[in-house]
Amino acid sequence: MSDRGASAVPQAVEAAERRRIQRFLAQRRGQPWFWVMIGDERIELRDISIDGFAIAAETPPAGGEPFDFVLQREGVPDHIRGRAQAVNFIAASGQAGCRFRALEGDGAERLRDWLIALVIMNASVRISEKDAAAIVEGPSLI
């Protein structure tokens, strides 16, 4: 498992973009493509990166404590298991940002592959796997 430490949940951080790594809309052709299972609830992801994900939420998942999850892609039987923790929550927009604390087995490598595939499929111009990997692993472009 990879360990990516997380901090406590700030209560309503409205403006500051603190991501170091590129994040991606969790959609393909305008439809949800990534989901997370938290307990028995399947939740559409708003965005995803190699560091974590964001979901619509009325409160931080698990009250801000670390929680188990399963990532899924629409129509694909593969999944990634791990632990995450909410690191920010914006009540006004009903969004919780969660950071991966651990991904099981080869989950980090598979997530990287999932994101490279997403970049290639959503690119408006032809893009190589090497260029897509650089985007996935590079700094935030926004």
PDB file of C-alpha atoms in Angstrom:
ATOM      1  CA  MET A   1       0.000   0.000   0.000  1.00  0.00           C
ATOM      2  CA  SER A   2       1.135   3.528  -0.658  1.00  0.00           C
ATOM      3  CA  ASP A   3       0.860   5.984   2.214  1.00  0.00           C
ATOM      4  CA  ARG A   4      -0.071   9.567   1.393  1.00  0.00           C
ATOM      5  CA  GLY A   5      -0.596  11.428   4.687  1.00  0.00           C
ATOM      6  CA  ALA A   6      -3.645  13.648   5.131  1.00  0.00           C
ATOM      7  CA  SER A   7      -4.541  16.531   7.392  1.00  0.00           C
ATOM      8  CA  ALA A   8      -7.669  17.416   9.348  1.00  0.00           C
ATOM      9  CA  VAL A   9     -10.743  18.718   7.513  1.00  0.00           C
ATOM     10  CA  PRO A  10     -10.813  22.528   7.222  1.00  0.00           C
ATOM     11  CA  GLN A  11     -14.419  23.648   7.643  1.00  0.00           C
ATOM     12  CA  ALA A  12     -15.330  25.810   4.635  1.00  0.00           C
ATOM     13  CA  VAL A  13     -12.310  26.626   2.584  1.00  0.00           C
ATOM     14  CA  GLU A  14     -13.839  28.573  -0.290  1.00  0.00           C
ATOM     15  CA  ALA A  15     -11.150  29.889  -2.605  1.00  0.00           C
ATOM     16  CA  ALA A  16      -7.605  28.612  -2.306  1.00  0.00           C
ATOM     17  CA  GLU A  17      -6.609  25.967  -4.817  1.00  0.00           C
ATOM     18  CA  ARG A  18      -4.067  23.826  -2.990  1.00  0.00           C
ATOM     19  CA  ARG A  19      -3.628  20.940  -5.401  1.00  0.00           C
ATOM     20  CA  ARG A  20      -0.087  20.264  -6.502  1.00  0.00           C
ATOM     21  CA  ILE A  21      -1.051  17.671  -9.079  1.00  0.00           C
ATOM     22  CA  GLN A  22      -3.399  17.761 -12.059  1.00  0.00           C
ATOM     23  CA  ARG A  23      -6.998  16.750 -11.434  1.00  0.00           C
ATOM     24  CA  PHE A  24      -9.427  15.459 -14.038  1.00  0.00           C
ATOM     25  CA  LEU A  25     -13.167  15.641 -14.452  1.00  0.00           C
ATOM     26  CA  ALA A  26     -14.392  12.138 -13.664  1.00  0.00           C
ATOM     27  CA  GLN A  27     -16.446  11.969 -16.854  1.00  0.00           C
ATOM     28  CA  ARG A  28     -16.203  10.563 -20.338  1.00  0.00           C
ATOM     29  CA  ARG A  29     -18.324  12.053 -23.114  1.00  0.00           C
ATOM     30  CA  GLY A  30     -20.186  14.092 -20.508  1.00  0.00           C
ATOM     31  CA  GLN A  31     -21.261  11.022 -18.531  1.00  0.00           C
ATOM     32  CA  PRO A  32     -19.977   9.790 -15.135  1.00  0.00           C
ATOM     33  CA  TRP A  33     -17.052   7.407 -15.647  1.00  0.00           C
ATOM     34  CA  PHE A  34     -15.591   7.106 -12.132  1.00  0.00           C
ATOM     35  CA  TRP A  35     -17.479   6.099  -9.012  1.00  0.00           C
ATOM     36  CA  VAL A  36     -16.550   5.443  -5.394  1.00  0.00           C
ATOM     37  CA  MET A  37     -18.180   2.967  -3.060  1.00  0.00           C
ATOM     38  CA  ILE A  38     -18.142   4.138   0.547  1.00  0.00           C
ATOM     39  CA  GLY A  39     -19.892   1.522   2.644  1.00  0.00           C
ATOM     40  CA  ASP A  40     -22.974   0.521   0.651  1.00  0.00           C
ATOM     41  CA  GLU A  41     -23.258   3.859  -1.157  1.00  0.00           C
ATOM     42  CA  ARG A  42     -22.105   4.304  -4.767  1.00  0.00           C
ATOM     43  CA  ILE A  43     -21.187   7.954  -5.349  1.00  0.00           C
ATOM     44  CA  GLU A  44     -20.291   9.635  -8.651  1.00  0.00           C
ATOM     45  CA  LEU A  45     -16.898  11.341  -8.524  1.00  0.00           C
ATOM     46  CA  ARG A  46     -16.676  15.006  -9.479  1.00  0.00           C
ATOM     47  CA  ASP A  47     -12.947  14.818 -10.131  1.00  0.00           C
ATOM     48  CA  ILE A  48     -10.006  12.512  -9.586  1.00  0.00           C
ATOM     49  CA  SER A  49      -6.204  12.683  -9.492  1.00  0.00           C
ATOM     50  CA  ILE A  50      -3.366  10.421  -8.444  1.00  0.00           C
ATOM     51  CA  ASP A  51      -3.674  12.010  -4.973  1.00  0.00           C
ATOM     52  CA  GLY A  52      -7.424  11.752  -4.373  1.00  0.00           C
ATOM     53  CA  PHE A  53     -10.944  12.617  -5.491  1.00  0.00           C
ATOM     54  CA  ALA A  54     -13.870  14.957  -4.893  1.00  0.00           C
ATOM     55  CA  ILE A  55     -17.530  14.022  -4.415  1.00  0.00           C
ATOM     56  CA  ALA A  56     -20.820  15.770  -3.808  1.00  0.00           C
ATOM     57  CA  ALA A  57     -21.489  15.559  -0.074  1.00  0.00           C
ATOM     58  CA  GLU A  58     -23.666  17.237   2.548  1.00  0.00           C
ATOM     59  CA  THR A  59     -21.054  16.425   5.207  1.00  0.00           C
ATOM     60  CA  PRO A  60     -17.460  15.143   5.050  1.00  0.00           C
ATOM     61  CA  PRO A  61     -17.386  11.351   4.495  1.00  0.00           C
ATOM     62  CA  ALA A  62     -16.954   9.407   7.747  1.00  0.00           C
ATOM     63  CA  GLY A  63     -17.061  12.672   9.667  1.00  0.00           C
ATOM     64  CA  GLY A  64     -13.541  13.488   8.466  1.00  0.00           C
ATOM     65  CA  GLU A  65     -12.046  10.244   9.764  1.00  0.00           C
ATOM     66  CA  PRO A  66     -10.183   7.826   7.424  1.00  0.00           C
ATOM     67  CA  PHE A  67     -12.537   5.474   5.568  1.00  0.00           C
ATOM     68  CA  ASP A  68     -12.349   2.459   3.270  1.00  0.00           C
ATOM     69  CA  PHE A  69     -13.410   2.890  -0.346  1.00  0.00           C
ATOM     70  CA  VAL A  70     -13.585   1.093  -3.683  1.00  0.00           C
ATOM     71  CA  LEU A  71     -13.018   3.044  -6.916  1.00  0.00           C
ATOM     72  CA  GLN A  72     -14.885   1.839  -9.997  1.00  0.00           C
ATOM     73  CA  ARG A  73     -15.003   2.783 -13.672  1.00  0.00           C
ATOM     74  CA  GLU A  74     -18.311   2.711 -15.504  1.00  0.00           C
ATOM     75  CA  GLY A  75     -18.805  -0.566 -17.361  1.00  0.00           C
ATOM     76  CA  VAL A  76     -15.410  -1.994 -16.325  1.00  0.00           C
ATOM     77  CA  PRO A  77     -15.143  -4.841 -13.781  1.00  0.00           C
ATOM     78  CA  ASP A  78     -11.736  -3.659 -12.467  1.00  0.00           C
ATOM     79  CA  HIS A  79     -11.650  -1.771  -9.163  1.00  0.00           C
ATOM     80  CA  ILE A  80      -9.184  -0.200  -6.741  1.00  0.00           C
ATOM     81  CA  ARG A  81      -9.495  -0.521  -2.973  1.00  0.00           C
ATOM     82  CA  GLY A  82      -7.961   1.751  -0.394  1.00  0.00           C
ATOM     83  CA  ARG A  83      -8.374   4.216   2.449  1.00  0.00           C
ATOM     84  CA  ALA A  84      -8.974   7.938   2.109  1.00  0.00           C
ATOM     85  CA  GLN A  85      -9.772  10.899   4.292  1.00  0.00           C
ATOM     86  CA  ALA A  86     -11.683  14.108   3.629  1.00  0.00           C
ATOM     87  CA  VAL A  87      -9.182  16.978   3.643  1.00  0.00           C
ATOM     88  CA  ASN A  88     -11.557  19.767   2.716  1.00  0.00           C
ATOM     89  CA  PHE A  89     -15.269  20.337   2.716  1.00  0.00           C
ATOM     90  CA  ILE A  90     -17.104  23.225   1.106  1.00  0.00           C
ATOM     91  CA  ALA A  91     -20.606  23.430   2.544  1.00  0.00           C
ATOM     92  CA  ALA A  92     -21.764  26.120   0.085  1.00  0.00           C
ATOM     93  CA  SER A  93     -21.153  23.868  -2.927  1.00  0.00           C
ATOM     94  CA  GLY A  94     -21.711  20.555  -1.153  1.00  0.00           C
ATOM     95  CA  GLN A  95     -18.332  19.130  -2.089  1.00  0.00           C
ATOM     96  CA  ALA A  96     -15.799  17.051  -0.151  1.00  0.00           C
ATOM     97  CA  GLY A  97     -12.221  16.643  -1.315  1.00  0.00           C
ATOM     98  CA  CYS A  98     -10.630  13.367  -0.231  1.00  0.00           C
ATOM     99  CA  ARG A  99      -6.952  12.400  -0.232  1.00  0.00           C
ATOM    100  CA  PHE A 100      -5.765   8.834  -0.614  1.00  0.00           C
ATOM    101  CA  ARG A 101      -4.074   7.562   2.519  1.00  0.00           C
ATOM    102  CA  ALA A 102      -3.409   4.089   1.094  1.00  0.00           C
ATOM    103  CA  LEU A 103      -4.135   2.123  -2.070  1.00  0.00           C
ATOM    104  CA  GLU A 104      -4.093  -1.682  -1.889  1.00  0.00           C
ATOM    105  CA  GLY A 105      -1.704  -3.817  -3.912  1.00  0.00           C
ATOM    106  CA  ASP A 106      -0.959  -2.331  -7.319  1.00  0.00           C
ATOM    107  CA  GLY A 107      -3.740   0.248  -6.939  1.00  0.00           C
ATOM    108  CA  ALA A 108      -1.442   3.259  -7.458  1.00  0.00           C
ATOM    109  CA  GLU A 109      -0.158   1.860 -10.764  1.00  0.00           C
ATOM    110  CA  ARG A 110      -3.651   0.917 -11.951  1.00  0.00           C
ATOM    111  CA  LEU A 111      -5.017   4.351 -11.024  1.00  0.00           C
ATOM    112  CA  ARG A 112      -2.208   5.954 -13.034  1.00  0.00           C
ATOM    113  CA  ASP A 113      -3.161   3.739 -15.998  1.00  0.00           C
ATOM    114  CA  TRP A 114      -6.856   4.654 -15.601  1.00  0.00           C
ATOM    115  CA  LEU A 115      -6.014   8.361 -15.644  1.00  0.00           C
ATOM    116  CA  ILE A 116      -3.699   8.050 -18.648  1.00  0.00           C
ATOM    117  CA  ALA A 117      -6.511   6.288 -20.530  1.00  0.00           C
ATOM    118  CA  LEU A 118      -8.951   9.051 -19.507  1.00  0.00           C
ATOM    119  CA  VAL A 119      -6.594  11.770 -20.777  1.00  0.00           C
ATOM    120  CA  ILE A 120      -6.089   9.980 -24.102  1.00  0.00           C
ATOM    121  CA  MET A 121      -9.829   9.325 -24.589  1.00  0.00           C
ATOM    122  CA  ASN A 122     -10.836  12.911 -23.744  1.00  0.00           C
ATOM    123  CA  ALA A 123      -8.070  14.700 -25.649  1.00  0.00           C
ATOM    124  CA  SER A 124      -9.304  16.901 -28.466  1.00  0.00           C
ATOM    125  CA  VAL A 125      -6.066  16.235 -30.386  1.00  0.00           C
ATOM    126  CA  ARG A 126      -4.047  13.063 -30.823  1.00  0.00           C
ATOM    127  CA  ILE A 127      -1.872  12.511 -27.739  1.00  0.00           C
ATOM    128  CA  SER A 128       0.747   9.876 -26.990  1.00  0.00           C
ATOM    129  CA  GLU A 129       0.726   7.682 -23.892  1.00  0.00           C
ATOM    130  CA  LYS A 130       4.003   9.336 -22.826  1.00  0.00           C
ATOM    131  CA  ASP A 131       2.441  12.819 -23.068  1.00  0.00           C
ATOM    132  CA  ALA A 132      -0.697  11.657 -21.241  1.00  0.00           C
ATOM    133  CA  ALA A 133       1.474  10.208 -18.446  1.00  0.00           C
ATOM    134  CA  ALA A 134       3.306  13.547 -18.138  1.00  0.00           C
ATOM    135  CA  ILE A 135      -0.040  15.313 -17.751  1.00  0.00           C
ATOM    136  CA  VAL A 136      -1.261  12.821 -15.126  1.00  0.00           C
ATOM    137  CA  GLU A 137       1.935  13.048 -13.091  1.00  0.00           C
ATOM    138  CA  GLY A 138       2.656  16.724 -13.673  1.00  0.00           C
ATOM    139  CA  PRO A 139       1.691  19.858 -11.764  1.00  0.00           C
ATOM    140  CA  SER A 140      -1.807  21.281 -11.877  1.00  0.00           C
ATOM    141  CA  LEU A 141      -2.417  23.130 -15.132  1.00  0.00           C
ATOM    142  CA  ILE A 142      -5.345  25.154 -13.760  1.00  0.00           C
TER     143      ILE A 142
END
